[in-house]
Amino acid sequence: MPAKQTTRSVFLYFLFKGEGEYLHLFNTVTGRKRKASKVLHCCSIHGIRQAASYFDNRYTVVIFGGKSLRIINAIGTCDDELLELQIITPIYDIKSWIWDAAWIYDNNRDIGQKEPLLLALATGLNAVVIVEWRTGNLRYVVQCEKQFFSTENSLEQKKQFSKVHIKLIGHEGAIFSITFANEHYLCSASDDRSIRLWKVEESWISSVKRRGKDVSIISPLSTLYGHKARVWNAQLLPNYVISIGEDASCLIWNKEGNVSYSFNGHEGKNIWCLAISPDGTLAATGGGDSSIRTWSIVSFYPQIISQKITLPTTIDEDFYEHRGNKQSRCEDFPRSVALWNETSLLLMTDKGCLYQYSWELQEKHIVSSIWKLLFKRADFASYSIMSVSRTQKLVAIGSLRGKIFIFCKEDSSSSTIELEDSFPGKVLSLVWATNEVNCVTPESVLIATGPEGVMHRWATCAQIMDVNASNLHDVNSVIVRQKTSLIVCGDRHGSVYLYNSRCTTVDEVDKDSLPINSFRNLHGNNGVTSICSFKDCVFTSGRNGMYCKFLKTDSGIELMEKIRIASKRLTWIERLIISNNGNLIVVAFRSSSLVVWDTEKNDVIFQTECGGGHRGWDIHFLNKDNCIDGIFTYLKATKACICNFSLTNPTHKMILKESIHGREITDVRLLDWQCQRTKTVPYSGIVATGSEDTNMTILACIRINENQEFLKRLKVCRDHMSSIRAIAVSRLQNNLNAPERGQNVVLFTGGGRMLLKSWRLSLPARDNVNTEANRNNGVIGPTLLSELSQNENKYHKRPVAQKIHYMECRIMGLVSFYVDRSLDIRFSGKNIYFVAAACSDGLIRLYKFCATRNEFRSIGQLSYHQHCILTIDYIIHSSAECNASMPFLFTAGTDGRIAIWQIEIALLYRFSSSQEKENGEDLSNHHDKPIAVVPAHVSGVNKIKVMRHSMTTNRYHLVSAGDDTNIFLCCIMITGNAGSYTVTVLDSYIIKSAHTAPVTGIHFLNTGYLASVSIDQCLKIWRIQMKSKIESITMLLSGFINVADASNIDACLIGQNEWIIGVCGVGIEIFHIALLLG
């Protein structure tokens, strides 16, 4: 399953996608993947071109890539969900690269009525090759004046040289695409970030006499600039121009040459391909993030109705005489605003008046409006805050003097209640909480904060709790459904607190003042802005461009992940809203604009200019059957602005295929794979991947049928500040047998800026697919990840010079193992993991991770390599003679040498919690030099792997993959006791030119077989023949992979001589390898 989408095309309600050698078919209405077929061999599909239909339900399609092409028939109707693929020709091989293809008809009248006669191919020979598509015979070659490459002798006889009559001059870079909308207009996209429109004279089309004349028959119309990088493709439609580019944007241009709309749902840096539906209403794009997205071309604009209102000019003289201030009403202005319902809002003015403004909409127009004064009080002059309950029956208003009033609205009457025992000073925040305790209705729970962090809670207008919590400001709270009621609060310092309120009746009061759980500075120094709850999850947001997801547990809440909005400019997240279908909507501010972000679409669904989020505003969503209506109101100057908008729900599936990563995948780990396939298990395996896009993704290999599987994204962890270079996996046992199902796996990730993270992943039990872990998030798979701890290497305590050094340094490789009693009896039940990181500054940094306290401790560093360390591996050597176990590290880098290190177990135990230093200094005084160094390559070593030859011997196989295209294999023997060990190289073997490019991944399948991968896009299986020495290494299998720039490989055994192999790079691909030995 490679990630790079190379091409796609839309037929009827179906979409064809070329991905590697395979052609995939999707239904754009249901979003389901129908089938996948291998149509090319050892090359990726780069183009899909459809001929006009010569029957109502049949299309002839050419699929090409590299130097190969194939013709298929797509048979189906609009009403038939099953579209059949019929391969009608073998694979044709052309002598040069195929850039594009076009069908040729006898005349224009035959288009749509008859079969095409010929197929024209634009090739790398700077020529157009004409072939008979049914037989593959070469008809002739139209060669341009300048020939870039020499042709074969067989082409020379059929070559026709054609003089270039027309040159379109204007672009300043390479032209990537050129398309006709009809015979009168064409469009070109270029490397210079521009799109140019050209007009073709009609007289030149109808007359062939102008062919030899030097006349201006094609004239430029306009030049469109809007992309921030290169433009890959542009399509002409009757009313729009649609373009895609390297900036991962799909732009829609109007006839005036302005950008009408921008689709930015793809992650990463590229949208590679674009397809338009036959009716011109739907666009499909595929990007470097491996996702497939569809966009509505005709309904991308939200329908907006805007109005600006000013306060009424009437004066209440008695009210102002009471204040001793006779000012005109025109000097009054609104202080705060809140939406009351779908057609009315509340305004609290600077003079203490609460107004209700109502309006009526008919056929998208405002036909009437009315003002109503609800009440007036001098206590609310100059300062007031408002909060409306979810049922829109209660409004809480707080004043500068600490008074809180509740305005109650019934069907035909209204009343005002003043809450007793409010605050001695300013009311800082008011929140109507969602209470899931049966004794109290949701609209009757109010939480308020005042000076010195005092928080009060009222239920049914009676105070039942008083909590003294310091530094609480802008509190947003959620009552979590548990046996005991829990309150989640956020303060102005970005921290999240969890309080326990054991109240079953309104008369019971809990005086606990300390939080039972806290997450300090989770959202930065600008505070927590919103908290909401949905099912078993709690979401919090802040003004650091990030929202967090918590899981409700029996003891409280547990932090699962930090999610950063894909748009880098959305750093001010103000509110989180859960839609009726469970989708999370993010309301944020970008500069002076309000932005509504849909987390499912990963794109902006509404944006309007409002002046910024520092002024009063409110927003409300109404979910209907075929559209999403919203109301946004804000204060600007002395006016209140109201914006009614409507978003039409698409009739097609927006995301046909979810993204995996937006950049290159750097590491892959096969976590859990099924040994025996059964119908009760919905997935084959679990995969963890890390990428340059700073994300770690958990994938499940989902089975469609016996022959088809696909990778489904389960979770994305977006907590790294820079790229993830390595993932290490630790289990309590080395294998996953039945007793361990459902237990936790600890993952460690490391990468740029020397960041080291730890995560917990819960693998579901296979014997019961109805467990809670299997039902997580509505899909069968593992539970979501939880962040146990993060380590920044005491960055904030280091001098400036060392800070710069740490920012430039990155972790290149990671290994970890669980420290149990087999290493030392003193570690029994300690729940400690050992982590070693290979770094780009030439150091190996050693850490101890305590899963009980969720914290890292630095225990030392090793230094031998003078340059960047690229890879690291480990073994735990156990000797029957001395009845002891000892871990050994193997490191290699750009110097071409492999260093072997002995790690003393006493080092882990010596620095207990009472002895560990806090300054991050080097704490190791044991073996500071490697016990052995093995020269392996003349250049960098990309990967190393170590495997024990036999459980009863001290021999190990050590293999490495290098930039010199060689594979180095040696047999080593470890001897000695716990005090001193020695390593002896018994034999070595070099596979010269194992690949035609640097070897980037190597892995032992067992002691007799190797798997290697290279950036030459080849996966090779090697057989090791060895008796007393290594006799030979022979290649058993070599296969083409669809992943470009392969970076790593992982494998797991699922049966006798049967493995699952995962390869990552620009994409990821999973192989099932079975060796039939005989």
mmCIF file of N, CA and C in Angstrom, residues 16 197 542 605 823 904:
data_model
loop_
_atom_site.group_PDB
_atom_site.id
_atom_site.type_symbol
_atom_site.label_atom_id
_atom_site.label_comp_id
_atom_site.label_asym_id
_atom_site.label_seq_id
_atom_site.Cartn_x
_atom_site.Cartn_y
_atom_site.Cartn_z
ATOM 1 N N PHE A 16 -11.229 5.722 -10.271
ATOM 2 C CA PHE A 16 -10.076 4.862 -10.461
ATOM 3 C C PHE A 16 -8.849 5.562 -9.907
ATOM 4 N N LEU A 197 -3.814 30.893 -19.421
ATOM 5 C CA LEU A 197 -4.928 30.591 -20.311
ATOM 6 C C LEU A 197 -4.629 31.161 -21.688
ATOM 7 N N GLY A 542 -6.883 25.181 23.848
ATOM 8 C CA GLY A 542 -6.167 26.358 24.331
ATOM 9 C C GLY A 542 -5.699 27.216 23.189
ATOM 10 N N ILE A 605 -14.336 24.926 6.976
ATOM 11 C CA ILE A 605 -15.673 24.866 6.389
ATOM 12 C C ILE A 605 -16.358 26.224 6.404
ATOM 13 N N LEU A 823 17.339 -10.324 34.478
ATOM 14 C CA LEU A 823 18.587 -9.572 34.487
ATOM 15 C C LEU A 823 19.126 -9.388 35.893
ATOM 16 N N GLU A 904 26.303 -2.566 31.953
ATOM 17 C CA GLU A 904 26.216 -3.185 33.267
ATOM 18 C C GLU A 904 24.821 -2.997 33.860
#
